[in-house]
mmCIF file of C-alpha atoms in Angstrom:
data_model
loop_
_atom_site.group_PDB
_atom_site.id
_atom_site.type_symbol
_atom_site.label_atom_id
_atom_site.label_comp_id
_atom_site.label_asym_id
_atom_site.label_seq_id
_atom_site.Cartn_x
_atom_site.Cartn_y
_atom_site.Cartn_z
ATOM 1 C CA MET E 1 145.912 80.280 46.714
ATOM 2 C CA THR E 2 143.043 80.445 44.197
ATOM 3 C CA THR E 3 142.614 77.544 41.811
ATOM 4 C CA ALA E 4 141.860 78.518 38.216
ATOM 5 C CA PRO E 5 138.561 77.103 36.926
ATOM 6 C CA VAL E 6 138.750 74.134 34.593
ATOM 7 C CA PRO E 7 137.707 75.143 31.025
ATOM 8 C CA GLY E 8 134.156 74.022 30.339
ATOM 9 C CA SER E 9 133.283 73.619 34.011
ATOM 10 C CA PRO E 10 130.144 75.304 35.408
ATOM 11 C CA PRO E 11 130.575 78.772 36.867
ATOM 12 C CA PRO E 12 131.295 78.938 40.576
ATOM 13 C CA VAL E 13 128.281 79.165 42.854
ATOM 14 C CA PRO E 14 128.087 82.677 44.359
ATOM 15 C CA ALA E 15 128.226 83.040 48.105
ATOM 16 C CA PRO E 16 124.790 83.168 49.734
ATOM 17 C CA PRO E 17 123.511 86.580 50.815
ATOM 18 C CA PRO E 18 123.863 87.545 54.466
ATOM 19 C CA ALA E 19 121.364 85.755 56.672
ATOM 20 C CA GLY E 20 118.153 87.662 57.147
ATOM 21 C CA ARG E 21 118.480 89.961 54.121
ATOM 22 C CA ARG E 22 115.453 89.455 51.876
ATOM 23 C CA VAL E 23 115.627 92.421 49.506
ATOM 24 C CA SER E 24 118.457 94.295 47.822
ATOM 25 C CA ARG E 25 120.171 97.164 49.568
ATOM 26 C CA ARG E 26 118.948 99.487 46.820
ATOM 27 C CA ALA E 27 115.331 98.489 47.377
ATOM 28 C CA ALA E 28 115.729 98.738 51.141
ATOM 29 C CA ALA E 29 117.132 102.277 50.743
ATOM 30 C CA VAL E 30 113.848 103.527 49.251
ATOM 31 C CA PRO E 31 111.599 104.546 52.153
ATOM 32 C CA PRO E 32 107.831 104.089 52.129
ATOM 33 C CA SER E 33 105.987 107.089 50.738
ATOM 34 C CA LEU E 34 104.858 109.436 53.515
ATOM 35 C CA ALA E 35 102.369 111.054 51.129
ATOM 36 C CA GLU E 36 100.760 107.688 50.406
ATOM 37 C CA ALA E 37 100.680 106.882 54.131
ATOM 38 C CA VAL E 38 98.913 110.175 54.858
ATOM 39 C CA GLU E 39 96.384 109.580 52.101
ATOM 40 C CA ALA E 40 95.767 106.014 53.328
ATOM 41 C CA ARG E 41 94.929 107.335 56.816
ATOM 42 C CA ALA E 42 92.679 109.967 55.264
ATOM 43 C CA ALA E 43 90.901 107.282 53.226
ATOM 44 C CA ALA E 44 90.343 105.234 56.367
ATOM 45 C CA LEU E 45 88.731 108.242 58.071
ATOM 46 C CA ARG E 46 86.485 108.831 55.052
ATOM 47 C CA ALA E 47 85.466 105.177 55.057
ATOM 48 C CA ALA E 48 84.454 105.591 58.713
ATOM 49 C CA GLY E 49 82.247 108.548 57.789
ATOM 50 C CA THR E 50 84.557 111.467 58.597
ATOM 51 C CA PRO E 51 84.868 114.067 55.821
ATOM 52 C CA VAL E 52 88.533 114.887 55.163
ATOM 53 C CA THR E 53 90.006 117.708 53.092
ATOM 54 C CA SER E 54 93.090 116.358 51.369
ATOM 55 C CA PHE E 55 95.897 118.784 50.595
ATOM 56 C CA THR E 56 97.857 115.975 48.903
ATOM 57 C CA ALA E 57 96.097 116.351 45.521
ATOM 58 C CA GLU E 58 97.630 117.048 42.123
ATOM 59 C CA PRO E 59 95.796 118.785 39.268
ATOM 60 C CA ASP E 60 93.457 116.208 37.749
ATOM 61 C CA GLY E 61 91.290 118.193 35.367
ATOM 62 C CA THR E 62 89.443 116.799 32.380
ATOM 63 C CA PRO E 63 91.378 116.467 29.104
ATOM 64 C CA ALA E 64 90.472 118.976 26.416
ATOM 65 C CA PRO E 65 88.009 117.794 23.735
ATOM 66 C CA HIS E 66 90.705 117.463 21.056
ATOM 67 C CA VAL E 67 92.780 115.279 23.402
ATOM 68 C CA LEU E 68 89.806 113.039 24.184
ATOM 69 C CA GLU E 69 88.982 112.736 20.488
ATOM 70 C CA ALA E 70 92.553 111.704 19.675
ATOM 71 C CA ALA E 71 92.379 108.995 22.368
ATOM 72 C CA ARG E 72 89.023 107.741 21.029
ATOM 73 C CA ALA E 73 90.321 107.610 17.459
ATOM 74 C CA ALA E 74 93.432 105.716 18.534
ATOM 75 C CA ALA E 75 91.398 103.242 20.575
ATOM 76 C CA ALA E 76 89.174 102.556 17.560
ATOM 77 C CA ASP E 77 92.179 101.938 15.290
ATOM 78 C CA THR E 78 93.293 98.301 15.431
ATOM 79 C CA ALA E 79 96.862 99.411 14.667
ATOM 80 C CA SER E 80 96.959 100.933 18.155
ATOM 81 C CA ALA E 81 96.847 97.443 19.631
ATOM 82 C CA ARG E 82 100.276 96.724 18.168
ATOM 83 C CA ARG E 83 103.376 97.429 20.177
ATOM 84 C CA PRO E 84 104.770 100.901 19.412
ATOM 85 C CA PRO E 85 108.469 101.550 18.669
ATOM 86 C CA ALA E 86 110.783 101.327 21.668
ATOM 87 C CA GLY E 87 111.597 105.041 21.667
ATOM 88 C CA GLY E 88 107.986 106.142 21.225
ATOM 89 C CA LEU E 89 105.721 106.902 18.287
ATOM 90 C CA PRO E 90 107.585 108.956 15.657
ATOM 91 C CA ALA E 91 104.717 111.464 15.690
ATOM 92 C CA LEU E 92 105.068 111.934 19.457
ATOM 93 C CA ARG E 93 108.850 112.276 19.359
ATOM 94 C CA GLU E 94 108.434 114.968 16.718
ATOM 95 C CA ALA E 95 105.714 116.671 18.780
ATOM 96 C CA VAL E 96 107.979 116.662 21.837
ATOM 97 C CA ALA E 97 110.823 118.224 19.869
ATOM 98 C CA LEU E 98 108.531 120.949 18.489
ATOM 99 C CA ALA E 99 106.891 121.629 21.876
ATOM 100 C CA THR E 100 110.303 121.811 23.560
ATOM 101 C CA ALA E 101 111.412 124.473 21.096
ATOM 102 C CA ARG E 102 108.103 126.334 21.535
ATOM 103 C CA ASP E 103 107.903 126.202 25.328
ATOM 104 C CA SER E 104 111.572 126.069 26.385
ATOM 105 C CA GLY E 105 113.461 127.649 23.512
ATOM 106 C CA LEU E 106 115.570 124.492 23.396
ATOM 107 C CA SER E 107 116.346 123.069 19.965
ATOM 108 C CA ALA E 108 115.918 119.289 19.777
ATOM 109 C CA ARG E 109 115.511 116.530 17.197
ATOM 110 C CA PRO E 110 112.976 113.684 17.412
ATOM 111 C CA ALA E 111 115.950 111.305 17.627
ATOM 112 C CA ASP E 112 116.968 113.022 20.885
ATOM 113 C CA VAL E 113 113.717 111.919 22.598
ATOM 114 C CA LEU E 114 112.829 108.745 24.511
ATOM 115 C CA VAL E 115 109.142 108.387 25.429
ATOM 116 C CA THR E 116 108.409 106.776 28.813
ATOM 117 C CA ASN E 117 105.517 105.818 31.070
ATOM 118 C CA GLY E 118 105.441 109.122 32.913
ATOM 119 C CA VAL E 119 108.068 111.459 34.339
ATOM 120 C CA GLU E 120 109.113 109.154 37.182
ATOM 121 C CA GLN E 121 110.189 106.494 34.683
ATOM 122 C CA ALA E 122 112.083 109.093 32.664
ATOM 123 C CA LEU E 123 113.913 110.122 35.852
ATOM 124 C CA ALA E 124 114.715 106.539 36.819
ATOM 125 C CA GLU E 125 115.977 105.570 33.378
ATOM 126 C CA ALA E 126 118.034 108.736 32.929
ATOM 127 C CA LEU E 127 119.754 108.164 36.284
ATOM 128 C CA ALA E 128 120.250 104.446 35.623
ATOM 129 C CA THR E 129 121.969 105.463 32.392
ATOM 130 C CA LEU E 130 124.201 108.163 33.875
ATOM 131 C CA LEU E 131 125.174 106.889 37.342
ATOM 132 C CA ASP E 132 127.534 104.227 38.594
ATOM 133 C CA PRO E 133 127.316 102.912 42.175
ATOM 134 C CA GLY E 134 128.638 105.509 44.597
ATOM 135 C CA ASP E 135 128.285 108.485 42.267
ATOM 136 C CA GLU E 136 127.048 111.533 44.173
ATOM 137 C CA VAL E 137 124.122 113.643 43.019
ATOM 138 C CA LEU E 138 123.625 117.189 44.261
ATOM 139 C CA LEU E 139 119.987 117.499 45.246
ATOM 140 C CA PRO E 140 118.598 120.972 46.052
ATOM 141 C CA THR E 141 116.467 120.488 49.150
ATOM 142 C CA PRO E 142 113.494 120.435 49.763
ATOM 143 C CA TYR E 143 113.378 117.822 47.028
ATOM 144 C CA ARG E 144 110.773 115.664 45.326
ATOM 145 C CA PRO E 145 110.842 112.230 46.981
ATOM 146 C CA ALA E 146 110.888 110.719 43.480
ATOM 147 C CA HIS E 147 114.192 112.487 42.819
ATOM 148 C CA ALA E 148 115.974 111.119 45.875
ATOM 149 C CA ASP E 149 114.513 107.642 45.444
ATOM 150 C CA ALA E 150 115.480 107.434 41.768
ATOM 151 C CA VAL E 151 119.055 108.352 42.684
ATOM 152 C CA ARG E 152 119.176 105.607 45.315
ATOM 153 C CA LEU E 153 117.682 102.998 42.977
ATOM 154 C CA ALA E 154 120.373 103.818 40.410
ATOM 155 C CA GLY E 155 123.056 103.164 43.037
ATOM 156 C CA GLY E 156 123.843 106.845 43.474
ATOM 157 C CA VAL E 157 124.198 108.863 46.659
ATOM 158 C CA PRO E 158 121.851 111.842 47.125
ATOM 159 C CA VAL E 159 123.657 114.863 48.582
ATOM 160 C CA PRO E 160 121.090 117.350 49.930
ATOM 161 C CA VAL E 161 121.871 121.028 49.390
ATOM 162 C CA VAL E 162 119.453 122.822 51.700
ATOM 163 C CA ALA E 163 117.759 126.106 50.818
ATOM 164 C CA ASP E 164 115.208 127.295 53.378
ATOM 165 C CA GLU E 165 112.394 129.829 53.253
ATOM 166 C CA ALA E 166 114.763 132.710 54.085
ATOM 167 C CA SER E 167 116.320 132.308 50.624
ATOM 168 C CA GLY E 168 112.981 131.700 48.934
ATOM 169 C CA TYR E 169 114.069 128.051 48.668
ATOM 170 C CA LEU E 170 116.594 129.082 45.978
ATOM 171 C CA VAL E 171 119.893 127.223 46.027
ATOM 172 C CA SER E 172 123.056 129.185 45.145
ATOM 173 C CA VAL E 173 126.181 128.298 43.188
ATOM 174 C CA GLY E 174 128.178 128.807 46.387
ATOM 175 C CA GLN E 175 126.125 126.153 48.170
ATOM 176 C CA LEU E 176 126.417 123.740 45.256
ATOM 177 C CA ASP E 177 130.168 124.212 44.998
ATOM 178 C CA ALA E 178 130.626 123.690 48.740
ATOM 179 C CA ALA E 179 128.770 120.355 48.482
ATOM 180 C CA ARG E 180 130.755 119.124 45.462
ATOM 181 C CA THR E 181 133.368 116.386 45.995
ATOM 182 C CA PRO E 182 135.504 114.256 43.651
ATOM 183 C CA GLN E 183 132.639 111.732 43.687
ATOM 184 C CA THR E 184 130.057 114.243 42.444
ATOM 185 C CA ARG E 185 128.711 113.193 39.054
ATOM 186 C CA LEU E 186 125.487 115.127 38.527
ATOM 187 C CA LEU E 187 123.225 117.986 39.601
ATOM 188 C CA LEU E 188 119.495 117.279 39.666
ATOM 189 C CA PHE E 189 117.856 120.640 39.009
ATOM 190 C CA SER E 190 114.227 121.748 38.744
ATOM 191 C CA SER E 191 112.552 125.125 38.433
ATOM 192 C CA PRO E 192 109.718 125.490 39.321
ATOM 193 C CA ALA E 193 110.714 123.214 42.159
ATOM 194 C CA GLU E 194 108.459 120.738 43.909
ATOM 195 C CA PRO E 195 107.251 121.027 46.683
ATOM 196 C CA THR E 196 108.150 124.698 47.170
ATOM 197 C CA GLY E 197 107.050 126.235 43.865
ATOM 198 C CA ALA E 198 110.318 128.203 43.869
ATOM 199 C CA VAL E 199 111.370 129.597 40.482
ATOM 200 C CA GLN E 200 115.016 130.482 39.883
ATOM 201 C CA PRO E 201 115.520 133.808 38.043
ATOM 202 C CA ALA E 202 117.085 133.510 34.583
ATOM 203 C CA GLU E 203 120.406 134.962 35.706
ATOM 204 C CA ALA E 204 120.646 132.420 38.548
ATOM 205 C CA VAL E 205 119.780 129.532 36.210
ATOM 206 C CA ALA E 206 122.468 130.669 33.770
ATOM 207 C CA GLU E 207 125.015 130.979 36.584
ATOM 208 C CA ILE E 208 124.267 127.444 37.756
ATOM 209 C CA GLY E 209 124.577 126.164 34.188
ATOM 210 C CA ARG E 210 127.940 127.858 33.651
ATOM 211 C CA TRP E 211 129.166 126.478 36.985
ATOM 212 C CA ALA E 212 128.155 122.940 35.940
ATOM 213 C CA LEU E 213 129.939 123.462 32.616
ATOM 214 C CA ASP E 214 133.121 124.660 34.315
ATOM 215 C CA THR E 215 133.136 121.811 36.849
ATOM 216 C CA GLY E 216 132.431 119.082 34.286
ATOM 217 C CA LEU E 217 129.239 117.891 35.967
ATOM 218 C CA TRP E 218 126.225 116.412 34.246
ATOM 219 C CA VAL E 219 122.862 118.071 34.817
ATOM 220 C CA LEU E 220 119.478 116.351 34.906
ATOM 221 C CA THR E 221 116.829 119.056 34.741
ATOM 222 C CA ASP E 222 113.205 118.298 35.563
ATOM 223 C CA GLN E 223 110.994 120.714 33.595
ATOM 224 C CA THR E 224 107.695 119.063 34.494
ATOM 225 C CA HIS E 225 106.096 122.252 35.834
ATOM 226 C CA GLU E 226 107.654 124.798 33.480
ATOM 227 C CA GLN E 227 104.294 126.007 32.147
ATOM 228 C CA LEU E 228 102.645 126.295 35.581
ATOM 229 C CA VAL E 229 104.154 129.608 36.678
ATOM 230 C CA HIS E 230 102.368 132.476 38.396
ATOM 231 C CA GLY E 231 102.551 136.178 39.078
ATOM 232 C CA GLY E 232 104.474 137.014 35.926
ATOM 233 C CA ALA E 233 107.275 134.555 36.676
ATOM 234 C CA THR E 234 109.045 132.642 33.916
ATOM 235 C CA ALA E 235 110.898 129.346 34.195
ATOM 236 C CA PRO E 236 113.735 129.375 31.660
ATOM 237 C CA SER E 237 115.284 126.083 30.602
ATOM 238 C CA LEU E 238 118.840 125.673 31.867
ATOM 239 C CA PRO E 239 120.268 124.085 28.688
ATOM 240 C CA ALA E 240 118.541 126.745 26.571
ATOM 241 C CA LEU E 241 120.333 129.480 28.549
ATOM 242 C CA VAL E 242 123.684 127.635 28.478
ATOM 243 C CA PRO E 243 123.662 125.763 25.156
ATOM 244 C CA GLU E 244 127.284 124.670 25.613
ATOM 245 C CA LEU E 245 126.020 122.381 28.374
ATOM 246 C CA GLN E 246 123.637 120.446 26.138
ATOM 247 C CA SER E 247 126.188 117.678 25.533
ATOM 248 C CA ARG E 248 126.095 116.949 29.294
ATOM 249 C CA CYS E 249 122.447 117.675 30.056
ATOM 250 C CA VAL E 250 119.309 115.516 30.094
ATOM 251 C CA VAL E 251 115.823 117.046 30.334
ATOM 252 C CA VAL E 252 112.832 115.144 31.711
ATOM 253 C CA GLN E 253 109.301 116.328 31.088
ATOM 254 C CA GLY E 254 105.756 115.022 30.823
ATOM 255 C CA VAL E 255 102.382 115.890 29.406
ATOM 256 C CA ALA E 256 100.050 115.194 32.354
ATOM 257 C CA ALA E 257 100.542 118.256 34.566
ATOM 258 C CA GLY E 258 98.856 120.819 32.349
ATOM 259 C CA HIS E 259 96.518 118.677 30.254
ATOM 260 C CA GLY E 260 94.410 116.635 32.688
ATOM 261 C CA THR E 261 95.893 113.306 31.562
ATOM 262 C CA ALA E 262 97.376 112.014 34.821
ATOM 263 C CA GLY E 263 95.681 108.658 34.258
ATOM 264 C CA TRP E 264 97.423 108.300 30.885
ATOM 265 C CA PRO E 265 101.023 108.852 32.003
ATOM 266 C CA VAL E 266 103.371 109.855 29.214
ATOM 267 C CA GLY E 267 106.766 111.361 29.898
ATOM 268 C CA TRP E 268 110.046 111.624 28.078
ATOM 269 C CA LEU E 269 113.714 112.313 28.443
ATOM 270 C CA LEU E 270 115.629 114.413 25.979
ATOM 271 C CA GLY E 271 119.388 114.556 25.683
ATOM 272 C CA PRO E 272 122.545 113.732 23.722
ATOM 273 C CA ALA E 273 122.123 110.987 21.121
ATOM 274 C CA ASP E 274 124.458 108.493 22.822
ATOM 275 C CA VAL E 275 122.717 108.922 26.187
ATOM 276 C CA VAL E 276 119.262 108.563 24.639
ATOM 277 C CA ALA E 277 120.388 105.397 22.824
ATOM 278 C CA ALA E 278 121.713 103.902 26.065
ATOM 279 C CA ALA E 279 118.588 104.963 27.966
ATOM 280 C CA THR E 280 116.438 103.356 25.278
ATOM 281 C CA ALA E 281 118.281 100.079 25.833
ATOM 282 C CA VAL E 282 117.628 100.384 29.573
ATOM 283 C CA HIS E 283 113.983 101.212 28.850
ATOM 284 C CA THR E 284 113.403 98.115 26.717
ATOM 285 C CA ARG E 285 114.731 95.908 29.547
ATOM 286 C CA CYS E 286 112.647 97.576 32.255
ATOM 287 C CA SER E 287 109.248 98.325 30.816
ATOM 288 C CA ALA E 288 106.847 98.058 27.933
ATOM 289 C CA GLU E 289 106.331 101.251 25.979
ATOM 290 C CA ALA E 290 103.720 103.824 26.980
ATOM 291 C CA ALA E 291 100.284 102.775 25.703
ATOM 292 C CA THR E 292 99.728 103.770 22.077
ATOM 293 C CA VAL E 293 96.375 105.384 22.919
ATOM 294 C CA ALA E 294 98.038 107.527 25.586
ATOM 295 C CA GLN E 295 100.822 108.485 23.172
ATOM 296 C CA TRP E 296 98.341 109.702 20.539
ATOM 297 C CA ALA E 297 96.514 111.676 23.237
ATOM 298 C CA ALA E 298 99.863 113.238 24.141
ATOM 299 C CA VAL E 299 100.468 114.196 20.511
ATOM 300 C CA ALA E 300 97.132 116.034 20.494
ATOM 301 C CA ALA E 301 97.858 117.682 23.858
ATOM 302 C CA LEU E 302 101.237 118.992 22.704
ATOM 303 C CA THR E 303 100.267 120.115 19.201
ATOM 304 C CA GLY E 304 96.673 121.273 19.694
ATOM 305 C CA ASP E 305 94.979 124.188 21.409
ATOM 306 C CA GLN E 306 96.892 125.179 24.566
ATOM 307 C CA SER E 307 94.127 127.283 26.127
ATOM 308 C CA GLY E 308 93.415 124.549 28.697
ATOM 309 C CA VAL E 309 96.915 124.996 30.127
ATOM 310 C CA ALA E 310 96.353 128.743 30.424
ATOM 311 C CA ALA E 311 92.996 128.156 32.158
ATOM 312 C CA LEU E 312 94.562 125.742 34.650
ATOM 313 C CA ARG E 313 97.349 128.212 35.319
ATOM 314 C CA ALA E 314 94.822 130.962 36.034
ATOM 315 C CA ASP E 315 92.827 128.711 38.395
ATOM 316 C CA LEU E 316 95.951 127.678 40.280
ATOM 317 C CA ASP E 317 97.144 131.272 40.521
ATOM 318 C CA ARG E 318 93.864 132.357 42.131
ATOM 319 C CA ARG E 319 93.911 129.483 44.608
ATOM 320 C CA ARG E 320 97.587 130.095 45.365
ATOM 321 C CA GLN E 321 96.818 133.649 46.446
ATOM 322 C CA THR E 322 93.883 132.510 48.590
ATOM 323 C CA ALA E 323 95.912 129.777 50.289
ATOM 324 C CA VAL E 324 98.890 132.021 51.030
ATOM 325 C CA ALA E 325 96.670 134.725 52.490
ATOM 326 C CA LEU E 326 94.880 132.277 54.794
ATOM 327 C CA LEU E 327 98.045 130.555 56.019
ATOM 328 C CA ARG E 328 99.795 133.832 56.723
ATOM 329 C CA GLN E 329 97.075 134.597 59.259
ATOM 330 C CA VAL E 330 98.195 131.660 61.428
ATOM 331 C CA PRO E 331 100.678 132.642 64.179
ATOM 332 C CA GLY E 332 103.866 130.578 63.942
ATOM 333 C CA VAL E 333 103.461 129.698 60.266
ATOM 334 C CA ALA E 334 105.885 131.260 57.746
ATOM 335 C CA CYS E 335 104.553 130.827 54.220
ATOM 336 C CA PRO E 336 106.639 132.059 51.273
ATOM 337 C CA GLU E 337 104.644 132.727 48.127
ATOM 338 C CA PRO E 338 105.318 130.075 45.469
ATOM 339 C CA GLN E 339 105.840 131.224 41.898
ATOM 340 C CA GLY E 340 105.084 127.927 40.218
ATOM 341 C CA GLY E 341 103.595 124.456 40.545
ATOM 342 C CA TRP E 342 100.647 123.814 42.846
ATOM 343 C CA SER E 343 102.072 123.465 46.359
ATOM 344 C CA LEU E 344 102.826 125.552 49.418
ATOM 345 C CA PHE E 345 105.705 124.641 51.732
ATOM 346 C CA PRO E 346 105.297 126.688 54.910
ATOM 347 C CA SER E 347 107.631 126.486 57.866
ATOM 348 C CA VAL E 348 105.957 125.376 61.113
ATOM 349 C CA GLU E 349 109.125 125.243 63.196
ATOM 350 C CA ALA E 350 107.814 127.971 65.513
ATOM 351 C CA LEU E 351 104.913 125.675 66.480
ATOM 352 C CA LEU E 352 107.054 122.703 67.454
ATOM 353 C CA GLY E 353 107.311 122.049 71.163
ATOM 354 C CA HIS E 354 103.890 123.606 71.764
ATOM 355 C CA SER E 355 100.632 121.986 72.789
ATOM 356 C CA ILE E 356 98.032 121.727 70.031
ATOM 357 C CA ALA E 357 94.626 120.217 70.810
ATOM 358 C CA GLY E 358 96.040 118.775 74.030
ATOM 359 C CA ARG E 359 99.095 117.169 72.404
ATOM 360 C CA THR E 360 102.637 118.528 72.464
ATOM 361 C CA VAL E 361 104.027 118.222 68.961
ATOM 362 C CA HIS E 362 107.777 117.767 68.538
ATOM 363 C CA SER E 363 108.012 117.366 64.763
ATOM 364 C CA SER E 364 106.206 118.295 61.583
ATOM 365 C CA ALA E 365 105.300 114.612 61.188
ATOM 366 C CA GLU E 366 103.486 114.734 64.550
ATOM 367 C CA LEU E 367 101.832 118.005 63.575
ATOM 368 C CA ALA E 368 100.529 116.426 60.370
ATOM 369 C CA GLU E 369 99.006 113.635 62.482
ATOM 370 C CA VAL E 370 97.252 116.160 64.736
ATOM 371 C CA LEU E 371 95.911 118.093 61.742
ATOM 372 C CA LEU E 372 94.434 114.913 60.318
ATOM 373 C CA ASP E 373 93.037 113.593 63.592
ATOM 374 C CA ARG E 374 91.620 116.863 64.916
ATOM 375 C CA ALA E 375 91.049 119.176 61.933
ATOM 376 C CA HIS E 376 90.419 116.378 59.420
ATOM 377 C CA VAL E 377 92.945 117.909 57.049
ATOM 378 C CA ALA E 378 95.530 115.761 55.249
ATOM 379 C CA VAL E 379 98.944 117.370 54.660
ATOM 380 C CA VAL E 380 102.370 115.851 53.989
ATOM 381 C CA PRO E 381 105.107 116.552 56.551
ATOM 382 C CA GLY E 382 108.405 118.061 55.476
ATOM 383 C CA GLU E 383 110.240 114.883 56.440
ATOM 384 C CA ALA E 384 109.078 113.437 53.093
ATOM 385 C CA PHE E 385 111.027 116.155 51.272
ATOM 386 C CA GLY E 386 114.216 116.134 53.337
ATOM 387 C CA MET E 387 113.099 119.170 55.373
ATOM 388 C CA PRO E 388 111.661 118.456 58.844
ATOM 389 C CA GLY E 389 109.829 121.405 60.352
ATOM 390 C CA TYR E 390 107.713 122.129 57.282
ATOM 391 C CA LEU E 391 104.425 121.025 55.745
ATOM 392 C CA ARG E 392 103.480 120.536 52.120
ATOM 393 C CA LEU E 393 99.968 121.595 51.107
ATOM 394 C CA SER E 394 98.647 121.354 47.565
ATOM 395 C CA TYR E 395 96.269 124.111 46.466
ATOM 396 C CA ALA E 396 94.980 122.058 43.507
ATOM 397 C CA LEU E 397 91.576 121.792 45.188
ATOM 398 C CA THR E 398 88.226 123.400 44.506
ATOM 399 C CA ASP E 399 87.831 126.901 45.903
ATOM 400 C CA ASP E 400 85.317 125.724 48.513
ATOM 401 C CA GLU E 401 87.506 122.815 49.650
ATOM 402 C CA LEU E 402 90.527 125.083 49.877
ATOM 403 C CA VAL E 403 88.838 127.684 52.063
ATOM 404 C CA ALA E 404 87.053 125.151 54.281
ATOM 405 C CA GLY E 405 90.184 123.097 54.881
ATOM 406 C CA LEU E 406 92.466 126.052 55.579
ATOM 407 C CA THR E 407 89.882 127.600 57.889
ATOM 408 C CA ARG E 408 90.031 124.444 60.009
ATOM 409 C CA VAL E 409 93.849 124.646 59.931
ATOM 410 C CA GLN E 410 93.617 128.249 61.164
ATOM 411 C CA GLN E 411 91.269 127.290 63.976
ATOM 412 C CA LEU E 412 93.401 124.396 65.185
ATOM 413 C CA LEU E 413 96.834 125.994 64.918
ATOM 414 C CA GLY E 414 95.577 129.286 66.265
ATOM 415 C CA SER E 415 94.979 127.499 69.579
ATOM 416 C CA ALA E 416 98.639 126.451 69.957
ATOM 417 C CA GLY E 417 99.919 127.157 73.441
#
């Protein structure tokens, strides 16, 4: 029998946590970053005097002059030292709405925008707003580690939906529907996808959107790389193609990828007014606002000359073609051609179980170790993306670095026996 508490008495003392548990189950469910571990080993080799070509890089170009000038002007203005509004500077929210209409064909109001410290925070806060513990999230796989980890931190359950290189890494409605259960709450969708660079055709995007509408699911769509498409591909916005879904769709996006402002992270989420209001409340409890100087730089990046984005896209397209051509010369490596982003995701399953540089490799994680130790090339194994048997290589390097590094990969893997 439970005794009712006496009015005015202190609340009952909660039971102590299980012995030996020092962190929350949510925190423990987030694995260490394999990409960071690879880069740490590469840094140690460099410190010891060994040159290493790192295929873990992201585009980190220099901001355009008008973006730099906006940052300088904001830094010189004492008003920038004051805390900005919780949802972001009004000028930036308006710029996001206008840029979204320009780039995605998706109509939005400034009030529909919440500015965050980068895309990862937008993802985390959107999922914290939409998920309850145990809610399932359909996650096309290979996936960005940040996607899976943000789901886990929100108490959700990632449900991988695997699409391999035979399908061009394109997930189908049939696969999504087969993975759906009564606990499914949301689909996390991105095109171009990371790490594969896969771009869903417009008709496939529309079909997925109509399926989500019919099934009553929410959709979180990551449009971070929408402008970095190659070979004539386009990356249509899902809610723009299926406007009826906008009441159950949240878009996350950021300004760094195409504007050389990775060190000034500014992202945002865009969605229905009630969701944005709830996410803003979550945001104010979790983080300070993005730095005012970075927000003004983002305004300039979104509203000013866009030729820098086009130049980056052209550079990446050239390097993409070079990297694909070189990797396709390696026996046992199957390398689909990405249509967006800045990464390759070749299959190396045919090499597993073979001896490479005197070591029999049984997994892509072991192969990545051999490539670093023997070829002095840093790559991220597919295990980081939910797809063992693959490697992720960025081609956001200089032309010379790209060719030199991939030549060493050719030489090492060509000796597999």
